[in-house]
Each structure stands twice: as C-alpha cells, then as structure tokens.
PDB file of C-alpha atoms in Angstrom:
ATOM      1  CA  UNK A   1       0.000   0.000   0.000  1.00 49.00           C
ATOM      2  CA  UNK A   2       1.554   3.522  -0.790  1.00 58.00           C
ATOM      3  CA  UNK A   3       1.880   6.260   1.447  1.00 55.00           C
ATOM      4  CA  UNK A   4      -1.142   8.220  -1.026  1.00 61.00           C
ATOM      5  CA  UNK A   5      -3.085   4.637  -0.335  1.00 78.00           C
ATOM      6  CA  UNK A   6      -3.450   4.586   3.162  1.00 90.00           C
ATOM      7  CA  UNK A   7      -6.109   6.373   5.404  1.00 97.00           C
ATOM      8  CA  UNK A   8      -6.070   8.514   8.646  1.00 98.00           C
ATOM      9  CA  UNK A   9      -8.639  10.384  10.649  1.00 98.00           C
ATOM     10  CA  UNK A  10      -7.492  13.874  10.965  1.00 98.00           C
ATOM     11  CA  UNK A  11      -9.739  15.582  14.015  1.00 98.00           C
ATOM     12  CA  UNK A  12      -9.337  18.887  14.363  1.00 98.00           C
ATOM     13  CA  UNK A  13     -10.457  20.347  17.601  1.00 97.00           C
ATOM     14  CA  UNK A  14     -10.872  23.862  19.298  1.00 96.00           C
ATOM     15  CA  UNK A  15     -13.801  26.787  19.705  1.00 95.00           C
ATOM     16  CA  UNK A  16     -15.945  28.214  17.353  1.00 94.00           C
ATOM     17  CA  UNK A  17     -14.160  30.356  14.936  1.00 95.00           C
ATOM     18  CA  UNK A  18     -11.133  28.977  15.657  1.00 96.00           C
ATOM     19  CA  UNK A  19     -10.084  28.250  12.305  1.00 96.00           C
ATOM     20  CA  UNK A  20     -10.748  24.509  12.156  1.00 96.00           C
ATOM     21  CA  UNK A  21     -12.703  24.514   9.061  1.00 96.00           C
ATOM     22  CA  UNK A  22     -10.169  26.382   7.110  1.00 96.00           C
ATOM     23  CA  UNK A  23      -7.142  24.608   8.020  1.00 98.00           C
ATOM     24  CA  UNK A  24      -8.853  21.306   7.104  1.00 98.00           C
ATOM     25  CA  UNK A  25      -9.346  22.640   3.645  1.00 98.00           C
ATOM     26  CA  UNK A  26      -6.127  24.510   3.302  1.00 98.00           C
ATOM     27  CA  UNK A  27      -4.854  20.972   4.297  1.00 98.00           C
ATOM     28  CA  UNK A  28      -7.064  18.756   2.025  1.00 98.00           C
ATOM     29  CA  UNK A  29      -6.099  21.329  -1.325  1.00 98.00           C
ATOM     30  CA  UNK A  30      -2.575  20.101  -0.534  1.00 97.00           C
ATOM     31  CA  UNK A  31      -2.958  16.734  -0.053  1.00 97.00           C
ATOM     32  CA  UNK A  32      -5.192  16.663  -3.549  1.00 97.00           C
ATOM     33  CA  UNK A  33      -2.427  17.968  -5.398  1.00 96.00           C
ATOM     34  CA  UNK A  34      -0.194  15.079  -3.775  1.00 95.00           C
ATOM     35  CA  UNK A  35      -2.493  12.302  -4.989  1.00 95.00           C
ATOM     36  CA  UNK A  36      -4.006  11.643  -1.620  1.00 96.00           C
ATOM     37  CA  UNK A  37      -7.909  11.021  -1.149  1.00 97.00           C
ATOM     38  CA  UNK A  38      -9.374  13.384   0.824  1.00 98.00           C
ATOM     39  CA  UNK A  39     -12.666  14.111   2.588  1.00 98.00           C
ATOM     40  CA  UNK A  40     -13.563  16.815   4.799  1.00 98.00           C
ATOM     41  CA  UNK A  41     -16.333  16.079   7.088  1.00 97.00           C
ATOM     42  CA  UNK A  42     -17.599  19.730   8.116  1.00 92.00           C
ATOM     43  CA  UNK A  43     -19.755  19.756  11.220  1.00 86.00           C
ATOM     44  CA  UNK A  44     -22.121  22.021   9.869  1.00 84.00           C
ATOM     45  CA  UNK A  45     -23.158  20.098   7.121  1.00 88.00           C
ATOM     46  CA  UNK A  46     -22.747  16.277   9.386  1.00 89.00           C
ATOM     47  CA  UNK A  47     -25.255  18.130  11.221  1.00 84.00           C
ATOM     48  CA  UNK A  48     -27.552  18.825   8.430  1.00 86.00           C
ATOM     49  CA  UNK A  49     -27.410  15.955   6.719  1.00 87.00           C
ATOM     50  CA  UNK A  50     -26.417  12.839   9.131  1.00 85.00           C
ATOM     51  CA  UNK A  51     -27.132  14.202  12.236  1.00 85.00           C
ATOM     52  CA  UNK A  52     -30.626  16.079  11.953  1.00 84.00           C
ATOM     53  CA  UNK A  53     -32.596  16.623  14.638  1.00 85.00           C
ATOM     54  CA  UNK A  54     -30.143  16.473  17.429  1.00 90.00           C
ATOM     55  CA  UNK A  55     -29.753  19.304  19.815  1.00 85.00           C
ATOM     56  CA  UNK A  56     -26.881  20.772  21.445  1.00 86.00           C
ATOM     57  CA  UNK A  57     -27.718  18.986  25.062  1.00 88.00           C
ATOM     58  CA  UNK A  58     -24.303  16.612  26.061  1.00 89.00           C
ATOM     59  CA  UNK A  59     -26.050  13.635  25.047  1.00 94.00           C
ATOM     60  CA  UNK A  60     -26.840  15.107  21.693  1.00 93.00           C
ATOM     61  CA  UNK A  61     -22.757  16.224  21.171  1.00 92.00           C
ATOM     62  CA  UNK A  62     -21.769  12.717  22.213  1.00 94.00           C
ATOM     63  CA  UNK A  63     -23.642  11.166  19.679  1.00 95.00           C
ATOM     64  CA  UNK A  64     -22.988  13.535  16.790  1.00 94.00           C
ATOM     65  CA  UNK A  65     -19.225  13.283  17.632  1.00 96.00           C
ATOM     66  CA  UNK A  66     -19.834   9.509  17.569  1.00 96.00           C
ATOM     67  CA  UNK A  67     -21.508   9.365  14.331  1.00 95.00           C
ATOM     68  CA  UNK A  68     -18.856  11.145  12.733  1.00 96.00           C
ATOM     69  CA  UNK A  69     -16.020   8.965  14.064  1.00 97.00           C
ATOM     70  CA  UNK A  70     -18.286   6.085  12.818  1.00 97.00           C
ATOM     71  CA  UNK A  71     -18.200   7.780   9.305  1.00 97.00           C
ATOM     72  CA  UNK A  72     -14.097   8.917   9.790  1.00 98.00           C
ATOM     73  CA  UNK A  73     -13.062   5.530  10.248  1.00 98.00           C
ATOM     74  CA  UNK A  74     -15.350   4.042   7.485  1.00 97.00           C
ATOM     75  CA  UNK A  75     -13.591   6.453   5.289  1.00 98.00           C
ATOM     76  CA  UNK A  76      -9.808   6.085   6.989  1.00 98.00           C
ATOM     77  CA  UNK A  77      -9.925   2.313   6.998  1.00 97.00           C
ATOM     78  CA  UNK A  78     -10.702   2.431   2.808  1.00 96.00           C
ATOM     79  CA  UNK A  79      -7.555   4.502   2.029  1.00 96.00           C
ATOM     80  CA  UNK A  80      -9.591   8.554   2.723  1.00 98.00           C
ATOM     81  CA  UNK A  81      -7.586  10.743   4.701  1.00 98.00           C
ATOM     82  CA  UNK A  82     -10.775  12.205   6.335  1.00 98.00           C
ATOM     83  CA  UNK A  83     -10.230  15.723   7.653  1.00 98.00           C
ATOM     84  CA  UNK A  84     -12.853  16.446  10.980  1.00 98.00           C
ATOM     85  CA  UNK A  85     -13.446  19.901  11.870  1.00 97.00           C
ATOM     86  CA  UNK A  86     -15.339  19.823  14.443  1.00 96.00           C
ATOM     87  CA  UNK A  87     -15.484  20.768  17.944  1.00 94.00           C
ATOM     88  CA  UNK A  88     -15.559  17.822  19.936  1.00 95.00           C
ATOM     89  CA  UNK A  89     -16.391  19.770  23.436  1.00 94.00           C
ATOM     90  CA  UNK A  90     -15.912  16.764  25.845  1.00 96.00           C
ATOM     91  CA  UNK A  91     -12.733  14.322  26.010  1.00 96.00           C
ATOM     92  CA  UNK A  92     -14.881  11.177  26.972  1.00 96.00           C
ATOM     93  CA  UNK A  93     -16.622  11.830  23.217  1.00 96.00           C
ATOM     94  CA  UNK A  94     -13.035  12.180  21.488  1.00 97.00           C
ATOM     95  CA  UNK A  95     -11.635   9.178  23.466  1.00 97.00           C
ATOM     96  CA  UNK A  96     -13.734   7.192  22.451  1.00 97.00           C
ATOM     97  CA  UNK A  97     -13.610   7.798  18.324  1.00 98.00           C
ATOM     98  CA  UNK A  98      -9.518   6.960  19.107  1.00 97.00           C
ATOM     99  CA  UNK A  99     -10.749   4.065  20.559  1.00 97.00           C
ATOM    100  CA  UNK A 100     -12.749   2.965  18.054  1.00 96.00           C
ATOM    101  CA  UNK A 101      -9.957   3.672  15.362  1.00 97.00           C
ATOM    102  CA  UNK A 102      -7.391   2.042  17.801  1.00 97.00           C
ATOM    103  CA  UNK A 103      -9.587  -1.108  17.589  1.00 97.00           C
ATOM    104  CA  UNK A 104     -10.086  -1.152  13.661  1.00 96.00           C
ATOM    105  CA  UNK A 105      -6.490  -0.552  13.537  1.00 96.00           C
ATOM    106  CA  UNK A 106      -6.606   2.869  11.749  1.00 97.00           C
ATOM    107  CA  UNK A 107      -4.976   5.822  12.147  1.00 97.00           C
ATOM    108  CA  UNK A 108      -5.994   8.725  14.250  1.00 98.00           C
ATOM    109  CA  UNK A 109      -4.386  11.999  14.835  1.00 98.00           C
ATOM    110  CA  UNK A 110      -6.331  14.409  17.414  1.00 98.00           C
ATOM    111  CA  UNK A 111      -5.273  18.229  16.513  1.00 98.00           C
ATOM    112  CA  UNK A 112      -6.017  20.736  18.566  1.00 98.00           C
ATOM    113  CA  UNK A 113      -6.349  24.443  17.234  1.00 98.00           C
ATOM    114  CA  UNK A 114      -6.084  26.577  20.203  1.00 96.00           C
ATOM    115  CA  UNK A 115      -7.271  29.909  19.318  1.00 95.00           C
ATOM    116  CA  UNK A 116      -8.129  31.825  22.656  1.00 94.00           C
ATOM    117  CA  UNK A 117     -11.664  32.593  22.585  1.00 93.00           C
ATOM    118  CA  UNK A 118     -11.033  36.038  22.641  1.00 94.00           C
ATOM    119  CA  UNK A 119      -9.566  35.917  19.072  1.00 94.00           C
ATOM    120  CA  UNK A 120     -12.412  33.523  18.188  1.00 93.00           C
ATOM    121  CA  UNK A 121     -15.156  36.092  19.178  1.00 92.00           C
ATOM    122  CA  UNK A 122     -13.300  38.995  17.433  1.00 93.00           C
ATOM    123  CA  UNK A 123     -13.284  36.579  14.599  1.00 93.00           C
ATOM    124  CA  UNK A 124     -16.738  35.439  14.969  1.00 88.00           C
ATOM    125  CA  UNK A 125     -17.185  33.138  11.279  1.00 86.00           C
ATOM    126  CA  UNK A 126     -21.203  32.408  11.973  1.00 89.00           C
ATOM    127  CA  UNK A 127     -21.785  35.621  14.392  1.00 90.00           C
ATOM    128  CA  UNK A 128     -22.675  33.126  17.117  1.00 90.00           C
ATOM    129  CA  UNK A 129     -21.002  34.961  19.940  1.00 91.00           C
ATOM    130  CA  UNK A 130     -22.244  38.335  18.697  1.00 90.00           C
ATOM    131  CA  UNK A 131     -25.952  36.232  19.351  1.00 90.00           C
ATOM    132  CA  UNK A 132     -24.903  34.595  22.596  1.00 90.00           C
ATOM    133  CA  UNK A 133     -23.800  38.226  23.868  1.00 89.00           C
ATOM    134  CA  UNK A 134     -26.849  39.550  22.637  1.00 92.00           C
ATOM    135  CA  UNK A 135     -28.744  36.711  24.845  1.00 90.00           C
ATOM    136  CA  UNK A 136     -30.001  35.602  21.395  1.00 92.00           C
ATOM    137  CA  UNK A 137     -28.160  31.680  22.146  1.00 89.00           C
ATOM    138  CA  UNK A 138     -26.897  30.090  24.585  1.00 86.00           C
ATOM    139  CA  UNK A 139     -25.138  26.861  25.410  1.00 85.00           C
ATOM    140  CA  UNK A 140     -22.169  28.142  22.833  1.00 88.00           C
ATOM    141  CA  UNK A 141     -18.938  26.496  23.543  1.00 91.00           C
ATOM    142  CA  UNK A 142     -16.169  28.075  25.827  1.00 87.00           C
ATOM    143  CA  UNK A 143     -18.532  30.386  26.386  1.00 89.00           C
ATOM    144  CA  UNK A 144     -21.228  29.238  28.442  1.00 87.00           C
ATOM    145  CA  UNK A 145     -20.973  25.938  27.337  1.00 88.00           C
ATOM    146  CA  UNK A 146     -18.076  23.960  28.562  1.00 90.00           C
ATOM    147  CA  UNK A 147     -15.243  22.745  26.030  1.00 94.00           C
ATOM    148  CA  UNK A 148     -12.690  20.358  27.311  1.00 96.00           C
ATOM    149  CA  UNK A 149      -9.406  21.168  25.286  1.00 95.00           C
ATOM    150  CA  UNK A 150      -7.120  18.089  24.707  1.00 97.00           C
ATOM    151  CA  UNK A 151      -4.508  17.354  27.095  1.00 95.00           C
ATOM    152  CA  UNK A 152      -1.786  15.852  25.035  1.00 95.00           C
ATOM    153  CA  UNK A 153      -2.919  16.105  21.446  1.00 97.00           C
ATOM    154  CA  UNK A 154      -0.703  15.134  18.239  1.00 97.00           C
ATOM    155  CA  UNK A 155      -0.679  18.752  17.568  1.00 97.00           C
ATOM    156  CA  UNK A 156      -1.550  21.629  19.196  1.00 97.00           C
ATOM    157  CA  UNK A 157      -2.359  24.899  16.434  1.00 97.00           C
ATOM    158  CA  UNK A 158      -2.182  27.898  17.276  1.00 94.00           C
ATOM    159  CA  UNK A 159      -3.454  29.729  14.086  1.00 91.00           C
ATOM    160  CA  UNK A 160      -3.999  33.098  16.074  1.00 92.00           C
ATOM    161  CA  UNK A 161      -0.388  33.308  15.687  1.00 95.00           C
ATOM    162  CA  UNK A 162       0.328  31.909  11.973  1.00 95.00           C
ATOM    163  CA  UNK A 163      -0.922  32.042   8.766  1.00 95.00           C
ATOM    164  CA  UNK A 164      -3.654  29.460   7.360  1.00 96.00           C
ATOM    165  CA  UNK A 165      -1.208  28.162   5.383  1.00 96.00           C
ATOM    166  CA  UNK A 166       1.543  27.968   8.200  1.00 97.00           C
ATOM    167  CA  UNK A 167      -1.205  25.693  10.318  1.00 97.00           C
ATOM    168  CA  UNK A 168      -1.580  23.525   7.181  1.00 97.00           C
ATOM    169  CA  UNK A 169       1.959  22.767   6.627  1.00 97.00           C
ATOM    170  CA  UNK A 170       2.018  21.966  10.578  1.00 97.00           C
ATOM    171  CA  UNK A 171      -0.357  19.628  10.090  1.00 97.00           C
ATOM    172  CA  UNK A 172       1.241  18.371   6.353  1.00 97.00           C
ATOM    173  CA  UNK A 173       4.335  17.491   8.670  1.00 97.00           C
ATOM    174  CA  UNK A 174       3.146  15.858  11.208  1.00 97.00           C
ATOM    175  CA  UNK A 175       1.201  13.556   8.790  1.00 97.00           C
ATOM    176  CA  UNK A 176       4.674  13.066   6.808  1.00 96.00           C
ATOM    177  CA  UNK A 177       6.564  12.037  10.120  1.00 95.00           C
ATOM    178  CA  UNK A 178       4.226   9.289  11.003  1.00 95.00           C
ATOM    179  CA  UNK A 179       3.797   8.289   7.360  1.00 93.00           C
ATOM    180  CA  UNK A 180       1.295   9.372   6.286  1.00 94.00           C
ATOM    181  CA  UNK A 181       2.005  12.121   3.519  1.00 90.00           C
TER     182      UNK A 181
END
C-alpha cells in the first residue's frame, strides 16, 4: 500500500471560529495535489445531513461526535484521509472515536487548534457569539458551554499566531513524520 493509499482520521479540535474549518481545507487542497484522497467532514453540514434533529444537550454532542467517528473511520480504513473539523467539546466523546480507530487498527491523529476565545469572538465566522452576547443563544462552547481542550494532542495549532497556510503545513508534517504524507 503507498503512502497516497493509506487512510487517517485527521480531528481537528478547538472553539468556534477557531479556524478549524479552514485549516482542514487549506490541508485537504494540498494533499489533492499530492495524490491523496481526501474528505472533509464539516460539522455544519454532518449536522444537516447525518445528524438532523439532534440538539446541542451533552447527550446530543456525544452522539454527533460519535456518528462522525463512525463515518471517519469508514472512510480512513478504505484509504480517505478524512479531515474532521469539528469541535468535539468533551474528552470522553473524542476518546472514544480513538478508541474505536485504535480497535479497527486505523490511524488517528487528534489536533487541537487553540485559538483563545477572545480571538475567536473577534473573529466570529457564523456571528454566534455576537448572538450569545446579545442573549439571542446560549449553550455556545467556551462560552457558556463547557469545552474540554485536549490534554496531550498530536498537535496543538495555534493559528492566532500563523498564517492558514503555516497551520496547514504543521499539520502536512506531522502527517509526513508518522507516514502518512
């Protein structure tokens, strides 16, 4: 199997607006050119179209995250590097998608990009914190919502300080020193 061949779940972590979204695709442009297979699985749109209908409650997040590590691995284990932005708020919920890829025998990397959430609210991509301020939400992540950042992650991002293109090659290099790039 070559190196373009073989699969790996990519999970990028962190707030809202953190920059997730666009580092996966910065990433998955690259890896394209390089003959890889590449999915991104946005959270916006696993939302609207495989997980419908679930709220925002812990329960809810636990099995959206689940679903999509389902999905990740289906894809990882037939030769997709899948790309997962997505927020993953609790540990328990992104232990066990490792798990699960540990047990398939697939490759996992857990990324975290740590953006402080006072960069991520200047930032604000989908104006949710301009609503939660407003008292328009609530329950919005680091907010008033907990989020549970990794504690040893493969890679820890910090795109607040780097370009998008800086994160991506972070992330490009990490996948090349554990062979997969």
């Amino acid at each position: 199997m070559s190196v373009s061949d073989q699969g790996a779940t990519v999970w990028l972590t962190g707030l809202p607006s953190a920059g997730k979204t666009t580092i996966a695709y910065a990433l998955a442009e690259r890896l394209r050119a390089e003959g890889h297979r590449v999915e991104v699985l946005d959270g916006d749109e696993i939302r609207e179209f495989l997980s419908a209908g679930l709220g925002f409650t812990r329960e809810d997040r636990h099995t959206n995250v689940q679903r999509i590590g389902f999905v990740a691995e289906l894809l990882a284990s037939n030769g997709v590097k899948a790309l997962v932005p997505v927020i993953a708020p609790f540990a328990d919920s992104r232990e066990a998608v490792r798990k699960r890829h540990a047990a398939e025998g697939t490759s996992y990397l857990e990324v975290h990009v740590a953006t402080p959430v006072e960069v991520c609210s200047e930032r604000d991509v989908k104006g949710l914190y301009a609503k939660q301020a407003a008292g328009e939400i609530s329950g919005l992540t680091g907010v008033d919502d907990p989020y549970e950042a990794p504690d040893s992650p493969d890679l820890r991002i910090e795109s607040h300080t780097q370009t998008v293109q800086e994160s991506a090659s972070a992330l490009h290099a990490l996948l090349t020193e554990r062979g997969l790039a």
